[in-house]
XYZ file of C-alpha atoms in Angstrom:
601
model
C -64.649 -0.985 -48.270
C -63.159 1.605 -46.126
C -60.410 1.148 -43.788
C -59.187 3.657 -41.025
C -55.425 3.352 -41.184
C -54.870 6.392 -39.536
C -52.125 6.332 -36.596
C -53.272 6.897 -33.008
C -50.668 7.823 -30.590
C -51.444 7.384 -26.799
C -50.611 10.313 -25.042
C -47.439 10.453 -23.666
C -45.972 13.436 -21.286
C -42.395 13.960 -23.439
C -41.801 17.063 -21.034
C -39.486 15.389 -18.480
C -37.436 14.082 -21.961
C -37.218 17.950 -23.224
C -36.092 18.614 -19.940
C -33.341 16.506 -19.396
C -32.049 17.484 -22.580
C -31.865 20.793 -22.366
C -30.113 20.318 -19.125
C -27.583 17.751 -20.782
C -27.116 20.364 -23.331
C -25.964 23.217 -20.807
C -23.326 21.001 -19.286
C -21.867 20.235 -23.006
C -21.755 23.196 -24.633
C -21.850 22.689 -28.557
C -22.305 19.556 -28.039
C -22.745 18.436 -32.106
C -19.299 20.643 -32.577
C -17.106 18.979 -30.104
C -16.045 16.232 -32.704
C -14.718 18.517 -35.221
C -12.896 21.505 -35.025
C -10.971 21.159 -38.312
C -7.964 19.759 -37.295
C -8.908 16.377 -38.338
C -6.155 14.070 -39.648
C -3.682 17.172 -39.993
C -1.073 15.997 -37.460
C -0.980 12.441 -39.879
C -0.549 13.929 -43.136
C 1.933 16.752 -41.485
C 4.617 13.239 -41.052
C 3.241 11.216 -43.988
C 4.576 14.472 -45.752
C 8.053 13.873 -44.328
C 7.841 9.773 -45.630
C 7.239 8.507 -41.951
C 4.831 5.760 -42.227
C 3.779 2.937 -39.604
C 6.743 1.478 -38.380
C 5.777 -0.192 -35.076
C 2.858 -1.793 -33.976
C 0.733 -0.045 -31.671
C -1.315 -0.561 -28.364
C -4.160 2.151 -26.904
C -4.362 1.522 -23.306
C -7.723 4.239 -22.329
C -7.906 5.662 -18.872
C -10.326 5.043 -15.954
C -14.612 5.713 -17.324
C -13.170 6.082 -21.000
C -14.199 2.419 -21.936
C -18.013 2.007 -22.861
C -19.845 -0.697 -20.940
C -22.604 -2.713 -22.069
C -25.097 -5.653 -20.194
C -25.074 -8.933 -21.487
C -27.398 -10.267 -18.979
C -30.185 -12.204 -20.104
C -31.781 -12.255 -16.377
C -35.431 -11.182 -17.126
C -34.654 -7.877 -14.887
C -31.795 -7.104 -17.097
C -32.993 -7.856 -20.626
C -34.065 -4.801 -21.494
C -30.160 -3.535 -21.111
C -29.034 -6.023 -23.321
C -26.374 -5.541 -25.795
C -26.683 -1.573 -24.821
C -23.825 0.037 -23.088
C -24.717 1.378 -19.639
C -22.016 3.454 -19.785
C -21.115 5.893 -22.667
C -23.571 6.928 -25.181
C -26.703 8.620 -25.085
C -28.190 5.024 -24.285
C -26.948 5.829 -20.267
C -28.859 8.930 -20.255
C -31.925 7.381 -21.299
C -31.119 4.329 -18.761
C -30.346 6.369 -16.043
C -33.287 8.823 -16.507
C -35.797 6.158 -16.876
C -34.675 2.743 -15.197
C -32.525 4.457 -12.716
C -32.795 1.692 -9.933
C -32.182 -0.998 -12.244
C -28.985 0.985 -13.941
C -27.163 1.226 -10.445
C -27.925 -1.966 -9.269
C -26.525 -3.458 -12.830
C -23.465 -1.206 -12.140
C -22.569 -1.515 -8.884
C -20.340 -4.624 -7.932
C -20.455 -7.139 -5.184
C -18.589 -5.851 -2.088
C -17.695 -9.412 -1.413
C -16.444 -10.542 -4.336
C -15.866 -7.463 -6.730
C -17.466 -9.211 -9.272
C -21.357 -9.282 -10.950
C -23.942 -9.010 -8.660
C -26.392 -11.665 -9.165
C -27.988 -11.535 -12.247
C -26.291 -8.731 -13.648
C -23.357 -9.211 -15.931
C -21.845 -5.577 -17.332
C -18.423 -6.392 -19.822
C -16.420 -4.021 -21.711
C -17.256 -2.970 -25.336
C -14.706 -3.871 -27.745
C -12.695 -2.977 -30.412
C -11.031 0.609 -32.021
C -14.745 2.247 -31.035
C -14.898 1.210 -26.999
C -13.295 3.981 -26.446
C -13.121 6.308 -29.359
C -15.718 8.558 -28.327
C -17.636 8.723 -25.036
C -20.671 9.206 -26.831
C -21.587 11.030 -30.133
C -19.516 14.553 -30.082
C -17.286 13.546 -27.758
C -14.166 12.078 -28.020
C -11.671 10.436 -26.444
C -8.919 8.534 -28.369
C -10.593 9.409 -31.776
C -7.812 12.272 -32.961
C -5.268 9.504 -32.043
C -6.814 7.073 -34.089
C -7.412 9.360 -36.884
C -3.726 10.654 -37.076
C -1.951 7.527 -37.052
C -4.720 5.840 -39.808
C -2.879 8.497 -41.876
C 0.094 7.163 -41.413
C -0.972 3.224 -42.822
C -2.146 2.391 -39.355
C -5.671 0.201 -39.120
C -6.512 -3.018 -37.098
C -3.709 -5.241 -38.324
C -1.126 -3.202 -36.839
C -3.520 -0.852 -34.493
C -5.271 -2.294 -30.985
C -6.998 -0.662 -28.233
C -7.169 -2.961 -25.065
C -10.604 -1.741 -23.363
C -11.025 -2.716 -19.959
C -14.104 -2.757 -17.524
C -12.420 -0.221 -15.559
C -14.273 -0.857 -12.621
C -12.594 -4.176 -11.138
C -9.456 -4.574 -9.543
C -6.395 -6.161 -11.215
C -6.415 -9.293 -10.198
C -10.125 -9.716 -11.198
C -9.621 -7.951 -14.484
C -7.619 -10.987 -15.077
C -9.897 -13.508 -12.987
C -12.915 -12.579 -14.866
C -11.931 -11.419 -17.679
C -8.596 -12.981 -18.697
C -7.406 -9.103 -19.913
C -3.795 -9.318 -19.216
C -3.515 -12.921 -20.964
C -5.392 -11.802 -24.085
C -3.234 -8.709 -24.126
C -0.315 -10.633 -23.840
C -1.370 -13.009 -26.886
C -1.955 -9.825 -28.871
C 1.549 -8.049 -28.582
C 2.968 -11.621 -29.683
C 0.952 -12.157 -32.496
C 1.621 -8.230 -33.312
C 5.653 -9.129 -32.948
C 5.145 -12.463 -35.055
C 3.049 -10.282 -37.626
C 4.682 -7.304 -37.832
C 7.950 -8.676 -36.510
C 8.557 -5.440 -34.479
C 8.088 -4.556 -30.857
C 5.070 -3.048 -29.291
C 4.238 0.919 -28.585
C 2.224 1.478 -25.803
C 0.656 4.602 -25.077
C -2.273 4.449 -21.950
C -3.808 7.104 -20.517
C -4.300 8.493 -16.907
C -5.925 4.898 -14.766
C -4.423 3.305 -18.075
C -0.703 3.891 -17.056
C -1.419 1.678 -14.025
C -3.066 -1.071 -15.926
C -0.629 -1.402 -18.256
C 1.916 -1.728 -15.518
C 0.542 -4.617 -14.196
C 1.156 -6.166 -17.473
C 4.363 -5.015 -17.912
C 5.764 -3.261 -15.008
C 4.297 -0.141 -14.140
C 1.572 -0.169 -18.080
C 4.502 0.072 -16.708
C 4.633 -1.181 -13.366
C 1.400 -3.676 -13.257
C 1.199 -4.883 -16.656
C 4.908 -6.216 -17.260
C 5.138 -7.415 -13.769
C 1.884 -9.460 -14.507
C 3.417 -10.771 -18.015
C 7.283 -11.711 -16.468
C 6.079 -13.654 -13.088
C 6.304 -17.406 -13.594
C 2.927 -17.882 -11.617
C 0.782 -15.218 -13.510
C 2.062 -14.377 -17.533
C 4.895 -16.342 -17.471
C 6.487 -14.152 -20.172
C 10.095 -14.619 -18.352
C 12.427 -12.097 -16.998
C 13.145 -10.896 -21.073
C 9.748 -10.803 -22.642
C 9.106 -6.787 -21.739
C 12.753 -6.615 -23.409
C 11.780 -8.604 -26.668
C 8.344 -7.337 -27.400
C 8.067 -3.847 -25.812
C 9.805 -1.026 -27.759
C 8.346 2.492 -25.422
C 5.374 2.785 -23.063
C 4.331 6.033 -23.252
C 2.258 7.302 -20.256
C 0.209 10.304 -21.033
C -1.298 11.802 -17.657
C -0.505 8.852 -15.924
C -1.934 8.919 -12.076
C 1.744 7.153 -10.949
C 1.252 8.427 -7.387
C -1.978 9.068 -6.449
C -6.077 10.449 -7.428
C -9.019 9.807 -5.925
C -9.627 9.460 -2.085
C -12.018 12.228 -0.945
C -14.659 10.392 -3.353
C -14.483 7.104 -1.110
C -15.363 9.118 1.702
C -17.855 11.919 0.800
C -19.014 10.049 -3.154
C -18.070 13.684 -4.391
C -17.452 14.250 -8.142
C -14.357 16.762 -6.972
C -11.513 13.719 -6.651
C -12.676 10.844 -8.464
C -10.929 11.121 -11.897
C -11.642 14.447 -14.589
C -14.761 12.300 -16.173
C -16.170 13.966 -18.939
C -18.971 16.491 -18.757
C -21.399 13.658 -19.811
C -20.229 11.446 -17.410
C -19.966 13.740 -14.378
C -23.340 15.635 -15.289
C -24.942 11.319 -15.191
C -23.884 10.877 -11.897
C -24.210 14.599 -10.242
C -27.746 14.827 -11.658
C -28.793 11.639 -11.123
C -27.344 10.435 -8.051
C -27.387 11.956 -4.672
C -23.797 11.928 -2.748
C -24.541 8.676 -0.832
C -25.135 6.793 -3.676
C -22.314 7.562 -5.486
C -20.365 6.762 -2.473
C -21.810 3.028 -2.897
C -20.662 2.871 -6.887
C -17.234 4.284 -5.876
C -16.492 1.883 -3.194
C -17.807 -0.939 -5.235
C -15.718 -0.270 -8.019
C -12.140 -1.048 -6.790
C -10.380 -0.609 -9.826
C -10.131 3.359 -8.723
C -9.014 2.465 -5.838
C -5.871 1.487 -7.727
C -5.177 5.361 -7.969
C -5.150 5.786 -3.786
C -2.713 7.928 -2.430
C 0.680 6.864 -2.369
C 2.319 6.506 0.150
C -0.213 5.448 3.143
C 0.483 3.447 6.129
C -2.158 0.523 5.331
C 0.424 -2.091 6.047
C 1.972 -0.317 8.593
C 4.254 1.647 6.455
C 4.359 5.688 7.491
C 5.519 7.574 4.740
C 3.033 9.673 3.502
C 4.498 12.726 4.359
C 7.930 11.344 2.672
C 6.009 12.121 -0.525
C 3.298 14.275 0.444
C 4.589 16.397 3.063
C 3.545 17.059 6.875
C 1.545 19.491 9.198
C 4.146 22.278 7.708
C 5.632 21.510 4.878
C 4.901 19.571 1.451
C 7.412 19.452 -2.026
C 5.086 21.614 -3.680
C 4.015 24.039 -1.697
C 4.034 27.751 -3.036
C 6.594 30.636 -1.185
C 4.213 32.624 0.986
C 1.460 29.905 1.312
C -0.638 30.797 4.548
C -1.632 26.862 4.485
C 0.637 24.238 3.661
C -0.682 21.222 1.264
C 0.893 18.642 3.685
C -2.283 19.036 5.677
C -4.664 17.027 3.021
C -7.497 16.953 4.745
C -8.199 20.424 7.219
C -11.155 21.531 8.851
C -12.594 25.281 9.160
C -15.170 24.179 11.303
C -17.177 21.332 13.087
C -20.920 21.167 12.045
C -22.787 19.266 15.230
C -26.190 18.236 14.246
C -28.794 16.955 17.073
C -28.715 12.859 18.364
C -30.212 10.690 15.884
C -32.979 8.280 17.060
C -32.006 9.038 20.634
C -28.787 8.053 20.106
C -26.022 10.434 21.204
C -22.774 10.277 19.228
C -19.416 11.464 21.158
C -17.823 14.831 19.638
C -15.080 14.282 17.395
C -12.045 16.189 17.773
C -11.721 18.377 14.276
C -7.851 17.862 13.592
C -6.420 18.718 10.353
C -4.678 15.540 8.755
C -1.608 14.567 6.428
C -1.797 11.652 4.199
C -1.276 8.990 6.589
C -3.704 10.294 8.779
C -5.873 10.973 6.064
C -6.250 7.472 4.690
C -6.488 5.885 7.604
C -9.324 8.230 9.071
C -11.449 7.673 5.367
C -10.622 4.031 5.522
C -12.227 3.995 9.225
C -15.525 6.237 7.949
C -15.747 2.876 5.080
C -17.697 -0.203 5.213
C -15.293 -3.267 6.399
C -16.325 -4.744 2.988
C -14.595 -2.078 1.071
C -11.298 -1.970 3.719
C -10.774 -6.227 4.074
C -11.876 -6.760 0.545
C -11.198 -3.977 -2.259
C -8.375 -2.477 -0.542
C -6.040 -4.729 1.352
C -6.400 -7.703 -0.836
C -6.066 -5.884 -4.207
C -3.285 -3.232 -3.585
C -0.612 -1.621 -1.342
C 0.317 1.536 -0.903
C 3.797 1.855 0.430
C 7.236 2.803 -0.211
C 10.191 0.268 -0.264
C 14.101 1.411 -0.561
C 15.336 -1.855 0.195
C 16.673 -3.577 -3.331
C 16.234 -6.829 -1.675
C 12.916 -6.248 -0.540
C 11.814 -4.722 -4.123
C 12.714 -7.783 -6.089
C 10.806 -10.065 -4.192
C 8.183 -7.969 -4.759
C 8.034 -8.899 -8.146
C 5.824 -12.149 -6.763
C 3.344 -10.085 -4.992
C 0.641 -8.878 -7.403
C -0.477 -6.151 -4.283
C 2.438 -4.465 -5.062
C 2.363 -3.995 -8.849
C 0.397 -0.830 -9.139
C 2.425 1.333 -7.310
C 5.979 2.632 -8.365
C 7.476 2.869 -4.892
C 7.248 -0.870 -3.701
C 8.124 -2.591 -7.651
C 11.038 -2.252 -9.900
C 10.794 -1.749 -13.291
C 11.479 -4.389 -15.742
C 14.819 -5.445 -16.706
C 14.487 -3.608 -20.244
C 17.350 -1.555 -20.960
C 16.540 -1.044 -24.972
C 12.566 -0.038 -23.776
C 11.716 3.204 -23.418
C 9.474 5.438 -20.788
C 8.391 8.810 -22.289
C 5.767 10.615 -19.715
C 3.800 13.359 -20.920
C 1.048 15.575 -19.186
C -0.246 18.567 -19.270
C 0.750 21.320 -16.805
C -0.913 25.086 -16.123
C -4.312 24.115 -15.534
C -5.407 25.111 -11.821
C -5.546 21.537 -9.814
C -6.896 19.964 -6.736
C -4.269 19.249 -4.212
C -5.685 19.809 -0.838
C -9.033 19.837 0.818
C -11.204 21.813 3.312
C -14.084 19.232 5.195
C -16.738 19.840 6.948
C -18.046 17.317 9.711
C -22.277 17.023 10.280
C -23.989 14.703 12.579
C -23.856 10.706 12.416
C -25.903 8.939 10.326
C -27.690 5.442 9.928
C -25.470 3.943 7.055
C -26.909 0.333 6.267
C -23.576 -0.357 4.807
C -22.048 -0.135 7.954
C -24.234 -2.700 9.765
C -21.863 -5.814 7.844
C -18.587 -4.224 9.483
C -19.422 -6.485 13.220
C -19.800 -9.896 11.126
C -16.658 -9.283 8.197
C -13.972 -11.689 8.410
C -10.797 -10.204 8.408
C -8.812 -10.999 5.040
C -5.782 -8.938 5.351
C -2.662 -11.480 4.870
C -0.327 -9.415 7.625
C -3.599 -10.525 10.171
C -3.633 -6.475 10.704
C -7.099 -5.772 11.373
C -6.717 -2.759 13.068
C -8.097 -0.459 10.648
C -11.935 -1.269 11.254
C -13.947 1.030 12.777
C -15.595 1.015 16.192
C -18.939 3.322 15.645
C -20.512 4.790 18.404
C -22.595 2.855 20.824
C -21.518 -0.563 18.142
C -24.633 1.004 15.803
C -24.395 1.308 12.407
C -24.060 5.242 12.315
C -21.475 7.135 10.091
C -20.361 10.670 10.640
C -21.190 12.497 7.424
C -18.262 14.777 6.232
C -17.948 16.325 2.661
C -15.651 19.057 1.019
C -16.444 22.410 2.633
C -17.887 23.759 -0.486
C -19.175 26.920 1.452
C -15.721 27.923 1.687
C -13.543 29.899 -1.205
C -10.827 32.501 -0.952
C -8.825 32.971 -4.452
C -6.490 35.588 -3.162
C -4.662 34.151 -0.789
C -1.995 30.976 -1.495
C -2.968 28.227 -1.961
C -6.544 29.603 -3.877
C -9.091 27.586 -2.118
C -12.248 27.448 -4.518
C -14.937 25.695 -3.379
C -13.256 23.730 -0.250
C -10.936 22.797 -2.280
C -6.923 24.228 -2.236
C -5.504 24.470 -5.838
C -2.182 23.069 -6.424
C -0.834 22.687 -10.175
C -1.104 19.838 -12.590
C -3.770 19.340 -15.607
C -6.656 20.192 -14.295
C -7.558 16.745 -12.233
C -4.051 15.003 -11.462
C -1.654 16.851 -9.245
C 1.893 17.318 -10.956
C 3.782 15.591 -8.036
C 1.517 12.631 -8.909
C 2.242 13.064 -12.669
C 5.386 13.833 -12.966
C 7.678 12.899 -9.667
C 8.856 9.307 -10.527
C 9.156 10.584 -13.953
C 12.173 12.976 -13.295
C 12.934 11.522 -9.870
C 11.733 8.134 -8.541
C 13.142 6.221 -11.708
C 16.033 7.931 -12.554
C 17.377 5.645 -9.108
C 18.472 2.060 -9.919
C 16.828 0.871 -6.801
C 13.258 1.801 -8.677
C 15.044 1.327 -12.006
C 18.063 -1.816 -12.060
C 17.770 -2.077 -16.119
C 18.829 1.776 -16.445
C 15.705 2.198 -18.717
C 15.420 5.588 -20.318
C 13.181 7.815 -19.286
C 12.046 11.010 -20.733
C 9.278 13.852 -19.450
C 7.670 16.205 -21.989
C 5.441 18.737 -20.489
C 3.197 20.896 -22.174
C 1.700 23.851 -21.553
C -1.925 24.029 -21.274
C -2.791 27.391 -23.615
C -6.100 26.928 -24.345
C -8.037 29.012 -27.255
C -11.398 29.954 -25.090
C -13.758 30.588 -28.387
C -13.011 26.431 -29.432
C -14.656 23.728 -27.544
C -12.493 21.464 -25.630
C -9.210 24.147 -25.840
C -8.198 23.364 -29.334
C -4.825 22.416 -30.624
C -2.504 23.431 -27.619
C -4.978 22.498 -24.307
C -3.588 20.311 -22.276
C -6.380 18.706 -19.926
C -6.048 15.653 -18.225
C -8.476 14.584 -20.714
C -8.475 16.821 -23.923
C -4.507 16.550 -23.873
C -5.719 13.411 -26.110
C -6.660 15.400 -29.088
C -3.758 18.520 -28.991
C -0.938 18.328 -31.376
C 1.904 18.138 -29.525
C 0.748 15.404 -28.054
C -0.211 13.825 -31.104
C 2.753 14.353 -33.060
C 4.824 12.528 -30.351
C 2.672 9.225 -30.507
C 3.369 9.331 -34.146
C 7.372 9.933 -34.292
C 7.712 6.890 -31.977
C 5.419 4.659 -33.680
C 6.911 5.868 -36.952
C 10.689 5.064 -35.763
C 11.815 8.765 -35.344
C 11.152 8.537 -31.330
C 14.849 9.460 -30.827
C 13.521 13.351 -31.632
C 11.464 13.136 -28.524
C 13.468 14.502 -25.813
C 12.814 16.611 -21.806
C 10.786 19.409 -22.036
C 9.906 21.210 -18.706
C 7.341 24.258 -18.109
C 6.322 23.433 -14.292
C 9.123 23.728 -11.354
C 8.537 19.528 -11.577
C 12.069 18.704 -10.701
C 12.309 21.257 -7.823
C 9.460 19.865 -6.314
C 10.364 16.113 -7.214
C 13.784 16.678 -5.247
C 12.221 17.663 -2.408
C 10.711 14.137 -1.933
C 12.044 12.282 0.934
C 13.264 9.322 -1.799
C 16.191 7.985 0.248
């Protein structure tokens, strides 16, 4: 007897996969080398060689995107996501490019609630590898990791606190009990080891961990001390936290642009993979729904802004002529945020005739209000006045009784630190890198936005009953003027460059240095932002990047690639080996000139 056991293969048209990947490819270059550049472990054995070894326990606190997502839905639309991460990983390429629909309805939260959708249900991965690498090739805290393994670190002694970066605080908590499980792990770390804590977060990660400590800094370890939330007490940041060390750390403000226009310019410096998913992928509009769903970025708004009716925007951020960081002979001055070149009128749409706008250029106060009034009501009542605040407070009184009001805890100006005097801040960024500071917008026509047609019927939930901020569209119809970045426009000789619409300040490449480094050398150094005198030191480095190695090498110093260059390696280690006290101010940027020209007092 005979048997055919030969394999048939239906035919299947593989072309749009080839594609795809040759497109991926050309927005990663070297994409199998990225991982390796022979550097590995050298910054480890470099201090095991000088008898340092793990001293203190330490906590990896990853930045806004860096964590990996996966479904654990078991609704019969979601099942075929299960247990695969829908964010990081080739896995999202293949989800995106073939069950695109389903991957951006699983991803996108409810505008109500800020929480699953129904039937979806998208939690953080866990452990060392959440957010090691981004995907394969790629890393993120990986060098980190590798380094202080050298040095006798592993899981006993090592923890990285993944997050599902796309919630707000108080529902990372809600949902997710994060803060409370991170508490329980730096005690049984201190019972363990019997030493206090190192944390080191990164970029979005240096305002999470402030709501567990104090501004993790300011969020972290007010979250852990209040008796209503952590109830750590007034002393626990003291007794279990030995530095936080913020590396990049958005302290004063990122993304706003992408809440209004959904473009990739000013949400956060996502990896190529991640930026080339939702550029490709996604037109502008719908990226403008995932951003305004996910209010955890909305943590990183602009300080200050006069949501509460608090003007001081151009305190920090300068006015129609002036800002702290402007450069001598600068033909436009950065205090304008938001300019226009032109207006771009566009015919009536279905009949309907929508009044002309004036085009007036805009500081920071008038900037966030005019983006908050071009957002649904959902995203205004519910992500942003509930969740955070975005003032500044000088009055001591004032700031301590902040300390009860979890609005307050992600932003430096309206929070003390804790009452810590042995803990120590050490901020570190990267500075040379060309950054966005200020924009150029262009206005088109008004257009139907369905998710404009809730703002008549939303309740208003702000506590201060200010509901002033919602929008009246014209005619009361659910029509948005479209406005984006004015990419038609660049001029690089004149000062400010503008490339692309967009006017280049300094900072790393995605975070503006006033943001990075102000309260660093400035804002704390006061005891109104500071009563516990906690010491705080600012190492800059220099971003000199080696253009034939992918990702800069050992001296780049990239809002994101800053994770794997030596300097800033070597300083993680000498604190969590004991020899922090070696670590002291190193300045290559004009940081404290510009931070004393901030309006502080």
């Amino acid at each position: 007897m005979e048997y055919d056991i030969s394999l048939k293969i239906p035919d299947i048209d593989l072309s749009r996969v080839e594609l795809e990947w040759k497109r991926f490819r050309s927005n990663i270059p070297e994409v199998w080398k990225l991982n390796n550049d022979g550097r590995e472990f050298q910054v480890g054995e470099a201090m095991k060689e000088r008898g340092l070894t793990a001293h203190y326990p330490v906590v990896l606190v990853p930045g806004i995107v860096s964590t990996g997502l996966e479904s654990w839905s078991t609704s019969p639309d979601y099942r075929a996501f299960f247990r695969k991460k829908l964010w990081g990983g080739f896995n999202m390429v293949s989800q995106v490019a073939f069950n695109r629909d389903k991957w951006i309805t699983a991803m996108m939260l409810d505008p109500i609630t800020g929480l699953d959708p129904p039937g979806a249900k998208i939690r953080a991965a866990e452990g060392i590898g959440a957010a090691s690498s981004f995907m394969t090739g790629y890393w993120i805290w990986s060098k980190i990791v590798e380094n202080l393994a050298v040095v006798n670190y592993d899981t006993n002694n090592l923890h990285l606190a993944p997050y599902d970066w796309r919630l707000s605080m108080w529902n990372l908590e809600e949902r997710d009990g994060y803060f409370s499980r991170l508490k329980s792990t730096i005690e049984g770390l201190k019972k363990r080891q019997g030493k206090k804590t190192v944390i080191a977060a990164h970029s979005m990660g240096s305002t999470v961990g402030p709501h567990f400590c104090h501004c993790f800094h300011c969020l972290s370890f007010k979250w852990v001390e209040s008796p209503e939330h952590g109830g750590g007490g007034p002393d626990w940041v003291e007794n279990h936290i030995e530095s936080c060390i913020t590396i990049a750390g958005t302290h004063l403000a990122k993304a706003m642009a992408a809440f209004l226009s959904g473009e990739m310019k000013d949400t956060v410096q996502m990896n190529p993979a991640g930026a080339y998913v939702l550029e490709r992928f996604f037109s502008r509009k719908e990226r403008q729904r995932l951003f305004r769903s996910w209010a955890g970025s909305a943590s990183m708004w602009m300080k200050v802004t006069p949501l509460e009716q608090i003007q001081g925007g151009t305190d920090v951020w300068g006015n129609v002529s002036w800002a702290p960081d402007d450069e001598p002979g600068s033909l436009h001055t950065h205090g304008e945020l938001i300019a226009f070149r032109r207006a771009v009128e566009a015919a009536s749409v279905q009949d309907v005739t929508p009044s002309i706008e004036q085009a007036k250029n805009m500081t920071a106060d008038d900037a966030s209000t005019w983006i908050l009034e071009r957002t649904p009501a959902t995203f205004q009542q519910k992500m942003i006045w509930t969740n955070y605040s975005f003032g500044i407070e000088r009055d001591e009184e004032i700031l301590k009784k902040n300390a009860l009001d979890p609005k307050k805890w992600t932003n430096p100006l309206e929070v003390q630190l804790p009452n810590a005097p042995s803990m120590k801040i050490i901020c570190v960024y990267g500075h040379g890198k060309e950054t966005e500071r200020s924009y150029w917008y262009a206005h088109g026509p008004h257009e139907y936005d369905e998710s404009f047609e809730e703002v008549e019927h939303s309740a208003c939930t702000d506590p201060t009953n200010e509901c002033n901020h919602t929008s009246h569209l014209p005619l009361d119809t659910p029509f948005a003027r479209t406005s984006w970045i004015d990419a038609d426009y660049t001029n690089e000789i004149i000062t400010p460059k503008v490339r692309n619409g967009v006017k280049m300040g300094e900072g790393d490449g995605t975070v503006s240095l006033l943001s990075l480094g102000a309260m660093c050398v400035e804002g704390w150094k006061r005891p109104r932002w500071n009563p516990g005198g906690i010491n705080v030191t600012t190492v800059e480095l220099p971003h000199q990047p080696v253009p034939n190695i992918p990702r800069g090498g050992a001296n780049t110093s990239d809002h994101v690639d800053i994770l794997g260059s030596t300097s800033l390696n070597e300083l993680i280690l000498k604190v969590a080996t004991g020899v922090g006290h070696e670590i002291e101010d190193q300045f290559v940027s004009r940081i404290q000139e510009f931070a004393r020209q901030v309006r502080w007092d």
